[in-house]
Tab-separated table of C-alpha atoms in Angstrom:
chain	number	residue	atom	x	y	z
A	427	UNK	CA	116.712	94.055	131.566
A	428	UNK	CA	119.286	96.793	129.791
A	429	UNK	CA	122.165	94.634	131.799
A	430	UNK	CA	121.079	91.699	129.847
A	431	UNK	CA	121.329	92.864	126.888
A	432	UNK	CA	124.492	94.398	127.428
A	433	UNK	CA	125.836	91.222	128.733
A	434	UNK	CA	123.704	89.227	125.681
A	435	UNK	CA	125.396	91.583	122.994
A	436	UNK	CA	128.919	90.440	124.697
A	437	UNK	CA	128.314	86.779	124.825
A	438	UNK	CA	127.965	86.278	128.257
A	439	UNK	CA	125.417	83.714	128.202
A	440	UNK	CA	125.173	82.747	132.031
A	441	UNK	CA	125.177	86.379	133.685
A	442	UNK	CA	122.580	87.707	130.799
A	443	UNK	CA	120.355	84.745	131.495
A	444	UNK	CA	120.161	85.709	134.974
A	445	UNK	CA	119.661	89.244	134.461
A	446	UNK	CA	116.718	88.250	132.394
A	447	UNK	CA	115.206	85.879	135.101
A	448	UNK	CA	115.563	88.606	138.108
A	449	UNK	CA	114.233	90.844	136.090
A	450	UNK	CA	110.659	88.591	135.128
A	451	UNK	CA	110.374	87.554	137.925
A	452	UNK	CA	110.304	91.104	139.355
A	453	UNK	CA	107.634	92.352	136.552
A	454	UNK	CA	105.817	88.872	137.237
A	455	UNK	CA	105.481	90.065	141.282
A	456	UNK	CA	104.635	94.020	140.412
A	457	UNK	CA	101.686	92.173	137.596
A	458	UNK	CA	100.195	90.053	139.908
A	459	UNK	CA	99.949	92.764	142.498
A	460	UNK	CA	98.841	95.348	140.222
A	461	UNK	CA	96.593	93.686	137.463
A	462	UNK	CA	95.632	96.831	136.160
A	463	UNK	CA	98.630	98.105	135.589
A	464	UNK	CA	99.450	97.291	131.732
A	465	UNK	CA	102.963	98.210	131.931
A	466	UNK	CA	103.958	95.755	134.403
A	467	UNK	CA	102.845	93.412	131.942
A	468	UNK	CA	103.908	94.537	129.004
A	469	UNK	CA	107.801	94.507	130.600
A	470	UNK	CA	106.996	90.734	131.876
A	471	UNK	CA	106.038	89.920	127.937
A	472	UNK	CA	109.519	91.371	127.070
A	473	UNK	CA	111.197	89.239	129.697
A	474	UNK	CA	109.976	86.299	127.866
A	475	UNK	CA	111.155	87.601	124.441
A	476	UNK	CA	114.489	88.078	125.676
A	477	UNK	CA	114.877	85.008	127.661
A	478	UNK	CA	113.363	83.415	124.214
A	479	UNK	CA	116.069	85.183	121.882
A	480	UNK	CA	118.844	83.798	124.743
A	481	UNK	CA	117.784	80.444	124.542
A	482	UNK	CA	117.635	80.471	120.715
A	483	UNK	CA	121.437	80.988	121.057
A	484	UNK	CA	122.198	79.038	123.840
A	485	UNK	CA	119.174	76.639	123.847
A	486	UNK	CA	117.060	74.949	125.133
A	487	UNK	CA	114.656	75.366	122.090
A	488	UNK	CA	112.101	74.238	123.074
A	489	UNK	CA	112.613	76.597	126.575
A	490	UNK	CA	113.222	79.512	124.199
A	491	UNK	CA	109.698	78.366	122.377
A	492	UNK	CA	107.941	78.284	125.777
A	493	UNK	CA	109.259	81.924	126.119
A	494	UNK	CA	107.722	82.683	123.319
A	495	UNK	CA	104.801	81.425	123.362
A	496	UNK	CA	104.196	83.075	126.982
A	497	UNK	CA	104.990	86.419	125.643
A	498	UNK	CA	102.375	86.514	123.087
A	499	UNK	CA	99.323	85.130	125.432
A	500	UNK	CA	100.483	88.167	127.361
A	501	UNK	CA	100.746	90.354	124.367
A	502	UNK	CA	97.464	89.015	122.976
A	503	UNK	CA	95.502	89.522	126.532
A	504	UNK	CA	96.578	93.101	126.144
A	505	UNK	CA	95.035	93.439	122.779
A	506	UNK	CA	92.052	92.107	123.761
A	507	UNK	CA	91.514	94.966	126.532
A	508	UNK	CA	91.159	97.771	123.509
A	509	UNK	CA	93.175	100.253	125.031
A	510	UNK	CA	96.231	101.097	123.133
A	511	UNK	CA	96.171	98.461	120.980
A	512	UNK	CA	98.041	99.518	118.430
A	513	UNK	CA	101.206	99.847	120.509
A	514	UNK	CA	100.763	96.166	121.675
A	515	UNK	CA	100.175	94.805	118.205
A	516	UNK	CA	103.456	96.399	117.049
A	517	UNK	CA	105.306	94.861	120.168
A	518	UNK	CA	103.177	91.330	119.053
A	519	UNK	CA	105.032	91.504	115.584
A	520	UNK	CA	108.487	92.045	117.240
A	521	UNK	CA	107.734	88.894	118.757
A	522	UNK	CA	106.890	87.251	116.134
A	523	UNK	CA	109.839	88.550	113.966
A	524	UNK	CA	111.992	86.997	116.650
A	525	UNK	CA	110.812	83.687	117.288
A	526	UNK	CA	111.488	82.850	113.062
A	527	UNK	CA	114.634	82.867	114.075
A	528	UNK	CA	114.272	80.065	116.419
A	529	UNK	CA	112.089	78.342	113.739
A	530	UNK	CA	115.338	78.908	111.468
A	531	UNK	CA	117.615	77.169	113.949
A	532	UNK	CA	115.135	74.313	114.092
A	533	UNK	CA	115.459	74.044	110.445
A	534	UNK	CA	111.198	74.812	110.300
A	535	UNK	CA	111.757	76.850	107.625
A	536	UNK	CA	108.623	76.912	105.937
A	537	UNK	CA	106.906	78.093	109.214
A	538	UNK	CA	109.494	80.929	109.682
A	539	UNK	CA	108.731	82.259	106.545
A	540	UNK	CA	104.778	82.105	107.213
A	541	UNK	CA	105.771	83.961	110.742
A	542	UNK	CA	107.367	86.779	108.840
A	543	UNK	CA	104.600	87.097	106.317
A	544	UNK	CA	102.094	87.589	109.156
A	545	UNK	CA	104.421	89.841	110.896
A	546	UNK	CA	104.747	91.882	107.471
A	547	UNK	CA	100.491	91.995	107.706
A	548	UNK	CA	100.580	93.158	110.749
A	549	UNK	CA	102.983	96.039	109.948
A	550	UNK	CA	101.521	96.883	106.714
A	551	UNK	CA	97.736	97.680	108.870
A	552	UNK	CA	99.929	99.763	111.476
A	553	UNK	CA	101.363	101.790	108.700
A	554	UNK	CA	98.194	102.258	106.258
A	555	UNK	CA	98.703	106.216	106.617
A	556	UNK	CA	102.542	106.046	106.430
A	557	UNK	CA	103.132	108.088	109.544
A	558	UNK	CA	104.169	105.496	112.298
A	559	UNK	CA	107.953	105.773	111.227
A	560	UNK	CA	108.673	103.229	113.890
A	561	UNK	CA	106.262	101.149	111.763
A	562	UNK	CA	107.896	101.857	108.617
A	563	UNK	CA	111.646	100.844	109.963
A	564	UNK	CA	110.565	97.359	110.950
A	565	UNK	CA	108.260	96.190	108.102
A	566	UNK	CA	111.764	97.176	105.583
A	567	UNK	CA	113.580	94.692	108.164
A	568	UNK	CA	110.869	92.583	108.010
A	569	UNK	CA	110.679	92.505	103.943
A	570	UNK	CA	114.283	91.923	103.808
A	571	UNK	CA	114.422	89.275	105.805
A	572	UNK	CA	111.721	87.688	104.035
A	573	UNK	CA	113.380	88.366	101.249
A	574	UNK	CA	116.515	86.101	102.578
A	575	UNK	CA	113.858	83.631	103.730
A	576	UNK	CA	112.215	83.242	99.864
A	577	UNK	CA	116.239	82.809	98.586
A	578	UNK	CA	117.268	80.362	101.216
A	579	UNK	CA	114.099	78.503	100.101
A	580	UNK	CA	115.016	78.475	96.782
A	581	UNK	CA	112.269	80.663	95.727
A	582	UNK	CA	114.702	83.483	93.798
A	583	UNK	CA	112.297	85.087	91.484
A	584	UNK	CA	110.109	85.994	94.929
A	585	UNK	CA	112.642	86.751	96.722
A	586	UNK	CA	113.680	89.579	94.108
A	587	UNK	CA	110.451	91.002	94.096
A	588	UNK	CA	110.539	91.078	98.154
A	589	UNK	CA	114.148	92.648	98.787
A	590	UNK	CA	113.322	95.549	96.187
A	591	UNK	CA	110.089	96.516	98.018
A	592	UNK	CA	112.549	96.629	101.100
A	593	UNK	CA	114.811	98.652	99.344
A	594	UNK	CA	111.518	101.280	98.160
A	595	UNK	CA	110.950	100.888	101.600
A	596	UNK	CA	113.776	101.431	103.154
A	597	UNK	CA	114.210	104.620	100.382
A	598	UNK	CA	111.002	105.911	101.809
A	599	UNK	CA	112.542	106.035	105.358
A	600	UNK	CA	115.947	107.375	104.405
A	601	UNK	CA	113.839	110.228	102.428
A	602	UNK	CA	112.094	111.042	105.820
A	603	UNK	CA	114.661	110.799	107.728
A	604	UNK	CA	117.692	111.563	106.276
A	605	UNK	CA	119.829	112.208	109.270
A	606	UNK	CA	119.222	108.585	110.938
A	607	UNK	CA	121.888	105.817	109.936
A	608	UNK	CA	120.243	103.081	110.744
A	609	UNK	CA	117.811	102.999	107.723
A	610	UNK	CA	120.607	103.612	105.605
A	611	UNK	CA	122.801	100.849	107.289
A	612	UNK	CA	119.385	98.753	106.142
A	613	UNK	CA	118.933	99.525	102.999
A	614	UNK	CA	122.542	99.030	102.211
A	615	UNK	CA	121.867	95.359	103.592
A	616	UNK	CA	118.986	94.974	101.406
A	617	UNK	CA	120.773	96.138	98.323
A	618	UNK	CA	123.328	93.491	99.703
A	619	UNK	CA	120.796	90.815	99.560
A	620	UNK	CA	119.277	92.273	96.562
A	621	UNK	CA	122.263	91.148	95.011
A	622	UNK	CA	123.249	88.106	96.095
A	623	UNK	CA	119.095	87.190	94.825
A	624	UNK	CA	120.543	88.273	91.141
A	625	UNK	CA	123.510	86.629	91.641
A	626	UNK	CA	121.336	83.481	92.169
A	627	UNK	CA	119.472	84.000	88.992
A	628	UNK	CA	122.772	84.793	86.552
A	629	UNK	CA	121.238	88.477	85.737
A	630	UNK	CA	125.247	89.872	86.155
A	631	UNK	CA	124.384	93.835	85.444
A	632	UNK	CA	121.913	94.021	88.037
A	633	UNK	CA	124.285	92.255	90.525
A	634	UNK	CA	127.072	95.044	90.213
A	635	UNK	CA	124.552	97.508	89.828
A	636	UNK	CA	123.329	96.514	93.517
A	637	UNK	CA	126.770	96.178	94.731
A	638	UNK	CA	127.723	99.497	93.022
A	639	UNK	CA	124.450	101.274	94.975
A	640	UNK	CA	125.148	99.043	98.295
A	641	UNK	CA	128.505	101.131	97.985
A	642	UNK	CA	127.209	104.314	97.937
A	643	UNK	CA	125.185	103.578	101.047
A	644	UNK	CA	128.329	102.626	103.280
A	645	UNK	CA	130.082	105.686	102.112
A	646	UNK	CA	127.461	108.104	103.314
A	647	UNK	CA	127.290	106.214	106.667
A	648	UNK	CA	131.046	106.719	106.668
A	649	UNK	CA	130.528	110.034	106.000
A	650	UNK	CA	128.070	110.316	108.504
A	651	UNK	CA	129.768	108.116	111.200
A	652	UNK	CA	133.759	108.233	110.126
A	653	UNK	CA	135.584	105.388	111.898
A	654	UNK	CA	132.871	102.996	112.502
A	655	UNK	CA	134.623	99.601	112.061
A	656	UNK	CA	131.409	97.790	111.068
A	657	UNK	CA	130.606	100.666	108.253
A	658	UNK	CA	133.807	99.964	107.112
A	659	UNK	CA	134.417	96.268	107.419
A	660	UNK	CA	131.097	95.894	105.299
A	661	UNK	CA	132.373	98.449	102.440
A	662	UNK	CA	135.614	96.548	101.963
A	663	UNK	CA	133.098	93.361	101.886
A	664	UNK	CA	130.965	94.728	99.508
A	665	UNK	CA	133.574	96.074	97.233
A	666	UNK	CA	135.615	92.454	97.072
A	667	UNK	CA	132.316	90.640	96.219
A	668	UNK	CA	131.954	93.595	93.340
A	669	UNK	CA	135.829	93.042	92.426
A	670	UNK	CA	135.108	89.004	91.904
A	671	UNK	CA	131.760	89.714	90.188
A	672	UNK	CA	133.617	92.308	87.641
A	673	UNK	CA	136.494	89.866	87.505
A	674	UNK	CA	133.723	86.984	86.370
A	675	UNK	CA	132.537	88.576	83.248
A	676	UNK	CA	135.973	89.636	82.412
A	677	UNK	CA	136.297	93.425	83.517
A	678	UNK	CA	139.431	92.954	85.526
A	679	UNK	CA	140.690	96.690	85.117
A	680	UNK	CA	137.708	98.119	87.214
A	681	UNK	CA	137.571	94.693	89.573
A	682	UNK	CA	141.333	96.047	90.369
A	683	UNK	CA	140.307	99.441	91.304
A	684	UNK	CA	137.802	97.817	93.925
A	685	UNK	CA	140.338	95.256	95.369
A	686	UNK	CA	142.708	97.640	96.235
A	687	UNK	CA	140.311	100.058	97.257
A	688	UNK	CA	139.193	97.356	99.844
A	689	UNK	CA	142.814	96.207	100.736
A	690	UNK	CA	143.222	99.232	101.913
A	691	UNK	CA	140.410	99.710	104.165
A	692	UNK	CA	141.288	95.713	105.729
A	693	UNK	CA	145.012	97.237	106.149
A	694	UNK	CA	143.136	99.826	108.153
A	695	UNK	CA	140.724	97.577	110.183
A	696	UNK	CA	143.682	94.755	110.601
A	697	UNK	CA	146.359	97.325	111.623
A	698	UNK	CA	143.543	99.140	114.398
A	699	UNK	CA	141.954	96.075	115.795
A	700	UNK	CA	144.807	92.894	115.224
A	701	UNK	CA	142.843	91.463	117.634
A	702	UNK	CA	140.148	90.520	115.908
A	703	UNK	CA	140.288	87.517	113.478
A	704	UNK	CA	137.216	87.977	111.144
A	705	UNK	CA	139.393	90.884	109.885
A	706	UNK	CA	142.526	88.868	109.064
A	707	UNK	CA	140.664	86.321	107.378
A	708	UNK	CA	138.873	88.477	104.959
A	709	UNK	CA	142.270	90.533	104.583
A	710	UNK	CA	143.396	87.535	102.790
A	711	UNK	CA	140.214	86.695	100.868
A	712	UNK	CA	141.179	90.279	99.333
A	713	UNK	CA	144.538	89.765	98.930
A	714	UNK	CA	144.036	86.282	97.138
A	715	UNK	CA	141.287	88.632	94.989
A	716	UNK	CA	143.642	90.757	94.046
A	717	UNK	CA	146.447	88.913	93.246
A	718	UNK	CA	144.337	86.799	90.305
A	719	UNK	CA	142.871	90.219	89.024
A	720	UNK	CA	146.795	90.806	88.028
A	721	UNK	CA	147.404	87.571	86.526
A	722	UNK	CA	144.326	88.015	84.219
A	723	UNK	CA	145.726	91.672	83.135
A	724	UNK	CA	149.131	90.325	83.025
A	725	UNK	CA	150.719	91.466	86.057
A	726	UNK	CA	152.302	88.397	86.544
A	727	UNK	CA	155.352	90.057	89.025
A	728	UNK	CA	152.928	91.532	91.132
A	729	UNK	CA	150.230	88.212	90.784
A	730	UNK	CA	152.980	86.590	92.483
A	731	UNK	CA	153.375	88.992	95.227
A	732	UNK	CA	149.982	89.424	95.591
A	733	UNK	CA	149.270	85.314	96.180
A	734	UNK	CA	152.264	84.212	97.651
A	735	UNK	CA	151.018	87.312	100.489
A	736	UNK	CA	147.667	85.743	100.454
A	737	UNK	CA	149.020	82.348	101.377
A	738	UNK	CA	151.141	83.808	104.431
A	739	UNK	CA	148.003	85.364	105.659
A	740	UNK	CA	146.257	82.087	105.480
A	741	UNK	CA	149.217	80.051	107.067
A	742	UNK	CA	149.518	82.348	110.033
A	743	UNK	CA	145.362	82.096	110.230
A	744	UNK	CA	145.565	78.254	110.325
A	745	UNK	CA	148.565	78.297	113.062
């Protein structure tokens, strides 16, 4: 299944999908000819998850709901046998987690955010003691993409509440384990999210204060990881979005500092990878930023470099 999800992670729909089949219906032989054996059928529930995560992509839906659905009967006949239960329950929620997306891209949102509440249960029972770090990590992702559920629903004030209990919790995890980027690169998300939740509501402090702390997060995993494109593709995000928010309510000297700061990390990313156009496109976004930061403090000479730049970027984009 590994091969899948290398060729999954690289778009190659057809060859993943057919990784994904040989391998079920390999675990589905070894299950069926060794009942007993839990393993066998834990790997044939996590076929079906994968095939059901491919499909949401690629569809069929309703193929990728079948998939699903197959993979927690398995899931749930495994919890019904007592024996390691626990691990079983934690690979039900994973499920679960997954198939809101599909609910997403069938525009059920309602029952997407219901799926990720009960996931969020789940995880909250598996972690009463706070030891099962594994536990820990996914009920953060799981409370910050509620979080983005409750805002996409229009339900702001909740959603608040939600994405700073994943930041606590994704604080917690960072505490334990300081040395592990991936609950940073989460809780720098969440702070993300966190902010675009204020944004929603017009509280302007607490949105740069979130970007300002969302910031701080992609520096130490720059720190910790230098080079990373992602790291630093989502800094250079994250500090535009601050320069436009600081630009809003009028403090255009420190919403300079962070354009140019992020210019300079696109120049970076665009001049390494030219081959990728998500880069380009937010180069100019920056540039555009930056050059109407000058003409509110003046800089009219430089304004006009600054834009008439921008709208190069864009032309070449659209050719």
């Amino acid at each position: 299944m590994r091969l899948g999800d290398v060729r999954r992670l690289l778009t190659q729909h057809g060859p993943a999908e057919k990784s994904y089949r040989s391998a079920q219906a390999t675990f589905r032989e070894l299950a069926e000819s060794a009942a007993d054996n839990s393993d066998y059928q834990l790997e044939l529930a996590n076929s079906h998850t994968r095939l059901g995560l491919l499909l949401t992509t690629i569809g069929p839906h309703e193929k990728a709901d079948e998939h699903f659905a197959a993979a927690l009967k398995t899931l749930e006949s495994l919890i019904a046998k007592g024996a390691n239960s626990s691990r079983y329950r934690f690979e039900k929620t994973g499920v679960v987690i997954n198939r809101a997306l599909l609910l997403n891209k069938t525009n059920q949102f309602q029952a997407a955010r219901e799926s990720l509440e009960a996931a969020e249960r789940e995880l909250q029972t598996l972690d009463a003691n706070g030891q099962n770090i594994e536990a820990t990590a996914r009920l953060a992702k799981t409370r910050a993409d509620l979080g983005q559920q409750l805002l996409m629903l229009g339900q702001t004030t909740e959603a608040v509440e939600k994405l700073r209990t994943a930041v606590k919790t994704f604080q917690s995890l960072q505490q334990r384990a300081p040395d592990h980027p991936p609950h940073l690169e989460g809780l720098a998300a969440a702070r993300l999210s966190l902010a675009n939740a204020f944004r929603a509501l017009g509280r302007d402090g607490d949105v740069v204060a979130a970007y300002e702390d969302s910031i701080k997060d992609y520096d130490l995993l720059l720190k910790a990881r230098p080079g990373i494109p992602y790291y630093l593709e989502s800094l250079a995000v994250v500090r535009t979005d601050l320069a436009q928010m600081l630009m809003l309510i009028g403090d255009n000297p420190a919403a300079k500092e962070q354009a140019a700061a992020a210019l300079t990390q696109f120049i970076d990313l665009v001049n390494t990878h030219p081959e990728v156009h998500r880069y380009h496109e937010e180069h100019a976004t920056t540039t555009q930023t930056f050059g109407m930061i000058l003409r509110n403090l003046n800089d009219d000479a430089n304004a006009e470099v600054a834009c008439a730049d921008a709208i190069r970027r864009y032309d070449e984009l659209a050719e």
